[in-house]
Amino acid sequence: MNVVKLVSSVFKDVTSHWKRPAEGNFVSYKEIVNLGLGGMGNNFTMVLVGYMGLNAGNTLLGSTIGIRPLHLQYMLTIQTVLNVLFFFVRAHIVDNTRTKWGRFRPYIAFMGIPLAIMSVIFVFLPFQTMAYNDKLLCVFVFAITISMVQPLFTDTYSELQTVITPNSEERAKVISINSLIYSFAPTVTGLFVPILSNITGGYTNINTYRYVLAPVTILGLGLNFFTAIGCKERVVTSSSYVQKVGIIEGAFMIFRNKHWWIRTIAGLIGFLESATGVFFGWIYIYGVQDMTSYGILNTVMGTASGIAMAITPFLLKKLGNRKLLIYHNLINVFLLFILMFTFKVPTIMFIIMYMNNLINALSIVYNQVMHSEVKDYQQYICGYRMDFVFGLAGMITMPITLMTGYVIPYVYECYGLTTNYDILYDPNVRNSLFFVLCILSIIGAVLNLIPYFFYSMSKEKHRNIVRVLRYRALFDDFETGDFNADIIKNGVEAVRSGLELNDSPTPDLKALKAEIKNAPKGEAKDEARKAYNLAKEFAGEKAEVGIFMDEINKFDTSLWLHKVEKARELITNDADSMANISGSIIDEAKKLPKHTKEERQIRKYDIQQAKAIVKSGRLIKKNYPNGLVKPDENRIKEAYAMPDSSSAENKLRNKAIKEAEKELNLYYKTISPYAVAQKLVHSFENREEVIRWAESNYEKACEIIKEREEEESKNAKGRKHKAEGGNK
């Protein structure tokens, strides 16, 4: 009966919110399905492209084409170094993209096409007749070229999931459902590709990649448009937001993000954890040598991910990110320890690896949730929204990554894996290698776990950080005179809920727990337990509401009043005056007292401000030798309003946008401390007026949103009727 109720409840929820999300949510089920279909396209497209990765376990480049593991690692080293330049280019392109499709969706739609073309051309090259050096050159050229383009396709899809909703719990739900949908793609390929490879000679024969994987890659291209057209990006910023932060400057801002550092260090020192990833494929290719069984078991293995994706939102709600991650890693260490003594028996090995895959698949959802929370925290501490710059910041660990990348290829070559992987047919060699890889994986899993004991971003903290971002967005729109219904509605509700949370009494959890114990069995006990869980969640969020209240009351503190005073001093004169300010202001700031915590905070701020002003003075002389000229900010709005129905119009529009943004970015980069000071003073002077303005327009904003949703629903019905009429 409970199952029937559950199915009925799910069906009702999906049909009721197919086109319009539930109250408090942002994403409809139709949009989630579009996201999932695009994810299937992404997976299908990457079926062949993924084999262009320069790693020692790659069956295409290693055992089929015959490239030595260490040579693959040498090329990977060069690729990693070149990726510093590629990161600059990609980060600049994506983080400054502003189209009617958003920042990420244009790349999701179109960047899979060159990837598919390049990978298909590559597998049809005549490797059978090539000398080893010629093979090496072809692999290098194609792999490097694909690595330049691939993140514009794969990373933009991942990034879209982090901005599809600002609600952390809803994001976990969206990612979970999306993962279940797009996992159909690897399930299909995992079943049929190994079976079909029996016809083409297996994974060590180039024909498998030419006639089985290549068509699948091309098939995925069309599905990408479901996500590109049917999804939205919902970033918490003002409606007039324009990216005004440089790539290098943005990377240094990210270095102040403690949560980013914890995740980066965990990945850095846990590089060995994936050493056992080759077990399943290699045992069936070189040990059991039954590709039909491999295809069937590979499909069964795929169900582990499906189960994990389905249960992750519930686990996240129950445990939170940090606890779930720690439990995941502890269980992973335990399973790897068992695997070390059981991998010689394929059936037992499969069961252990199935459980291991299930546990590891939890990270598919919670890693995306954590990544988006880290990005929201970054926007909270620095005021800028950055996405691809995170990849560039991660390049600081490149020297360590390069060195650690040689460990596993070196182990492979120590056991005889060079240009011919046939040595793995020998069970003695294979078992000895696998035992060592198990030990390395256990070491990696333990090292990966340690940093997360210091990770403190909870869902309650994140919820209050989002409140702060919505509150700040009100100030930006008030200052620019924009009227965005979503910004006003979300901002007002954030302030109301935050203040209500702060003023509400903390629930007595001990008393509520006692009520559960004393309640009679049945409905009364269930109600008592439900009341306790709600109170516990409320108490957890109330404990972190200080983040929001600190933002609301920041101008009551001596530090922020000092910042306002220094800002007023700066904007008393025009921005040009910074060109005449002497560098001695840095020395004066360094002489400030630093006996108390408050004095140290003020001194630190004044030093940073002095350095920024001196830097701006130099930039004014360099960029505007004849005096500052402020660009017309209306130009960018006019540029985006230009028609783009034809190729020629689109070209003119993009050129106008690029020129307008270039002028604005140069200007604001040049006068950065002055612009920040102006914004700070305006925020201080208008802090009460902004709330009154937003509250007075709240009902109007709600009405606009309601009318817009009704119009969208009406248009959707019209299109449906038109389509049905055309089919008759």
Short mmCIF file of C-alpha atoms in Angstrom, two decimals, residues 292-502:
data_model
loop_
_atom_site.label_atom_id
_atom_site.label_comp_id
_atom_site.label_asym_id
_atom_site.label_seq_id
_atom_site.Cartn_x
_atom_site.Cartn_y
_atom_site.Cartn_z
CA THR A 292 29.52 -11.06 -23.88
CA SER A 293 29.68 -11.68 -20.13
CA TYR A 294 31.62 -8.45 -19.80
CA GLY A 295 28.86 -6.54 -21.59
CA ILE A 296 26.12 -8.04 -19.42
CA LEU A 297 28.04 -7.53 -16.15
CA ASN A 298 29.01 -4.02 -17.26
CA THR A 299 25.30 -3.23 -17.57
CA VAL A 300 24.65 -4.71 -14.14
CA MET A 301 27.55 -2.63 -12.82
CA GLY A 302 25.82 0.46 -14.22
CA THR A 303 22.84 -0.12 -11.92
CA ALA A 304 25.13 0.68 -8.97
CA SER A 305 25.37 4.27 -10.19
CA GLY A 306 21.60 4.44 -10.65
CA ILE A 307 20.95 3.29 -7.09
CA ALA A 308 23.55 5.72 -5.73
CA MET A 309 22.09 8.65 -7.66
CA ALA A 310 18.59 7.84 -6.39
CA ILE A 311 19.56 7.67 -2.71
CA THR A 312 22.12 10.51 -2.60
CA PRO A 313 19.57 13.36 -2.11
CA PHE A 314 18.10 11.52 0.89
CA LEU A 315 21.56 10.87 2.32
CA LEU A 316 22.53 14.51 1.77
CA LYS A 317 19.40 15.66 3.58
CA LYS A 318 20.07 13.25 6.45
CA LEU A 319 23.86 13.58 6.80
CA GLY A 320 24.94 16.69 4.90
CA ASN A 321 27.86 16.93 2.46
CA ARG A 322 30.73 16.55 4.92
CA LYS A 323 29.45 13.50 6.81
CA LEU A 324 28.37 11.74 3.62
CA LEU A 325 31.79 12.29 2.05
CA ILE A 326 33.63 11.01 5.14
CA TYR A 327 31.43 7.91 5.42
CA HIS A 328 31.87 7.31 1.69
CA ASN A 329 35.66 7.36 1.95
CA LEU A 330 35.76 5.15 5.06
CA ILE A 331 33.61 2.49 3.38
CA ASN A 332 35.73 2.82 0.24
CA VAL A 333 38.92 2.03 2.22
CA PHE A 334 37.23 -1.02 3.76
CA LEU A 335 36.07 -2.37 0.37
CA LEU A 336 39.48 -1.83 -1.23
CA PHE A 337 41.07 -3.76 1.62
CA ILE A 338 38.73 -6.72 0.92
CA LEU A 339 39.36 -6.43 -2.83
CA MET A 340 43.09 -6.85 -2.22
CA PHE A 341 42.46 -10.47 -1.18
CA THR A 342 39.56 -11.37 -3.50
CA PHE A 343 40.30 -9.99 -6.99
CA LYS A 344 41.57 -13.41 -8.20
CA VAL A 345 38.00 -14.76 -8.07
CA PRO A 346 36.02 -12.88 -10.77
CA THR A 347 32.61 -13.37 -9.11
CA ILE A 348 33.72 -12.07 -5.70
CA MET A 349 35.71 -9.31 -7.38
CA PHE A 350 32.59 -8.24 -9.27
CA ILE A 351 30.49 -8.09 -6.08
CA ILE A 352 33.11 -6.01 -4.24
CA MET A 353 33.61 -3.69 -7.22
CA TYR A 354 29.83 -3.33 -7.58
CA MET A 355 29.60 -2.16 -3.97
CA ASN A 356 32.65 0.05 -4.47
CA ASN A 357 31.10 1.62 -7.60
CA LEU A 358 27.84 2.19 -5.73
CA ILE A 359 29.66 4.03 -2.93
CA ASN A 360 31.85 6.02 -5.34
CA ALA A 361 28.82 7.00 -7.45
CA LEU A 362 27.46 8.97 -4.49
CA SER A 363 30.07 11.58 -5.39
CA ILE A 364 28.45 12.16 -8.81
CA VAL A 365 25.73 14.10 -7.02
CA TYR A 366 27.39 15.46 -3.90
CA ASN A 367 30.54 16.63 -5.72
CA GLN A 368 28.40 18.82 -8.00
CA VAL A 369 26.52 20.14 -4.97
CA MET A 370 29.77 20.86 -3.11
CA HIS A 371 31.32 22.49 -6.16
CA SER A 372 28.37 24.84 -6.58
CA GLU A 373 28.46 25.69 -2.86
CA VAL A 374 32.17 26.52 -3.10
CA LYS A 375 31.43 28.82 -6.06
CA ASP A 376 28.61 30.55 -4.17
CA TYR A 377 30.99 31.01 -1.22
CA GLN A 378 33.52 32.54 -3.62
CA GLN A 379 30.93 35.05 -4.83
CA TYR A 380 30.05 35.75 -1.18
CA ILE A 381 33.63 36.59 -0.12
CA CYS A 382 34.74 38.56 -3.19
CA GLY A 383 31.55 39.82 -4.89
CA TYR A 384 32.30 38.32 -8.31
CA ARG A 385 30.78 35.31 -10.04
CA MET A 386 33.54 33.11 -11.47
CA ASP A 387 33.26 29.72 -13.12
CA PHE A 388 36.04 28.67 -15.48
CA VAL A 389 38.60 30.70 -13.51
CA PHE A 390 38.45 27.91 -10.91
CA GLY A 391 40.18 25.65 -13.42
CA LEU A 392 42.93 28.18 -13.92
CA ALA A 393 43.40 28.60 -10.18
CA GLY A 394 43.81 24.82 -9.93
CA MET A 395 46.86 25.05 -12.17
CA ILE A 396 48.87 26.17 -9.13
CA THR A 397 49.11 22.50 -8.21
CA MET A 398 50.37 21.56 -11.69
CA PRO A 399 54.00 20.71 -10.70
CA ILE A 400 52.79 18.23 -8.05
CA THR A 401 50.17 16.81 -10.41
CA LEU A 402 52.81 16.26 -13.08
CA MET A 403 55.13 14.44 -10.69
CA THR A 404 52.45 12.23 -9.15
CA GLY A 405 51.13 11.36 -12.62
CA TYR A 406 54.24 9.26 -13.28
CA VAL A 407 53.65 6.89 -10.37
CA ILE A 408 51.07 4.52 -11.91
CA PRO A 409 52.66 4.43 -15.44
CA TYR A 410 55.99 3.66 -13.75
CA VAL A 411 54.36 0.77 -11.85
CA TYR A 412 52.89 -0.51 -15.14
CA GLU A 413 56.27 -0.52 -16.87
CA CYS A 414 57.90 -2.19 -13.86
CA TYR A 415 55.54 -5.12 -14.50
CA GLY A 416 56.31 -5.24 -18.22
CA LEU A 417 53.49 -3.15 -19.72
CA THR A 418 55.14 -1.17 -22.54
CA THR A 419 53.99 -1.24 -26.17
CA ASN A 420 52.38 -4.68 -25.87
CA TYR A 421 49.74 -5.27 -23.20
CA ASP A 422 49.51 -9.00 -24.07
CA ILE A 423 51.63 -9.68 -21.00
CA LEU A 424 48.40 -9.22 -18.99
CA TYR A 425 47.23 -12.57 -20.34
CA ASP A 426 49.73 -14.09 -17.89
CA PRO A 427 47.83 -14.48 -14.58
CA ASN A 428 51.01 -14.29 -12.50
CA VAL A 429 51.95 -10.88 -13.93
CA ARG A 430 48.34 -9.66 -13.80
CA ASN A 431 47.75 -10.75 -10.19
CA SER A 432 51.04 -9.29 -8.95
CA LEU A 433 50.26 -5.95 -10.60
CA PHE A 434 46.69 -5.89 -9.27
CA PHE A 435 47.84 -6.54 -5.69
CA VAL A 436 50.16 -3.54 -5.84
CA LEU A 437 47.42 -1.38 -7.38
CA CYS A 438 45.09 -2.33 -4.49
CA ILE A 439 47.65 -1.14 -1.96
CA LEU A 440 48.11 2.13 -3.88
CA SER A 441 44.32 2.69 -4.00
CA ILE A 442 43.99 2.19 -0.24
CA ILE A 443 46.75 4.74 0.39
CA GLY A 444 45.06 7.20 -1.99
CA ALA A 445 41.64 6.77 -0.36
CA VAL A 446 43.04 7.43 3.12
CA LEU A 447 44.95 10.52 1.97
CA ASN A 448 41.88 11.83 0.12
CA LEU A 449 39.82 11.56 3.30
CA ILE A 450 42.06 13.55 5.67
CA PRO A 451 41.45 17.14 4.37
CA TYR A 452 37.67 16.81 4.59
CA PHE A 453 37.79 16.62 8.37
CA PHE A 454 38.45 20.39 8.08
CA TYR A 455 35.61 21.10 5.61
CA SER A 456 32.93 23.22 7.32
CA MET A 457 30.47 24.25 4.58
CA SER A 458 27.09 22.90 5.66
CA LYS A 459 23.78 23.21 3.82
CA GLU A 460 22.64 25.67 6.53
CA LYS A 461 25.69 27.88 5.97
CA HIS A 462 25.15 27.76 2.23
CA ARG A 463 21.48 28.67 2.58
CA ASN A 464 22.41 31.83 4.48
CA ILE A 465 25.15 32.67 1.99
CA VAL A 466 22.51 32.56 -0.78
CA ARG A 467 20.37 34.90 1.37
CA VAL A 468 23.28 37.34 1.47
CA LEU A 469 23.76 37.16 -2.32
CA ARG A 470 20.06 37.86 -2.94
CA TYR A 471 20.16 40.75 -0.48
CA ARG A 472 23.20 42.26 -2.24
CA ALA A 473 21.55 41.89 -5.65
CA LEU A 474 18.80 44.27 -4.43
CA PHE A 475 21.43 46.99 -3.87
CA ASP A 476 22.89 46.53 -7.35
CA ASP A 477 19.51 46.81 -9.07
CA PHE A 478 18.47 49.76 -6.90
CA GLU A 479 21.64 51.63 -7.82
CA THR A 480 21.35 50.95 -11.55
CA GLY A 481 17.61 51.63 -11.63
CA ASP A 482 16.79 48.19 -13.05
CA PHE A 483 13.55 46.44 -12.19
CA ASN A 484 13.92 42.67 -12.24
CA ALA A 485 10.91 40.92 -10.75
CA ASP A 486 12.88 37.79 -9.81
CA ILE A 487 15.61 39.79 -8.06
CA ILE A 488 13.04 41.75 -6.03
CA LYS A 489 10.89 38.75 -5.10
CA ASN A 490 13.82 36.54 -4.10
CA GLY A 491 15.60 39.39 -2.30
CA VAL A 492 12.58 40.41 -0.22
CA GLU A 493 11.82 36.81 0.70
CA ALA A 494 15.46 36.26 1.67
CA VAL A 495 15.41 39.28 4.01
CA ARG A 496 12.04 38.37 5.51
CA SER A 497 12.96 34.74 6.16
CA GLY A 498 16.37 35.69 7.54
CA LEU A 499 14.99 38.23 10.01
CA GLU A 500 12.18 35.87 11.02
CA LEU A 501 14.69 33.09 11.59
CA ASN A 502 16.90 35.35 13.70
#
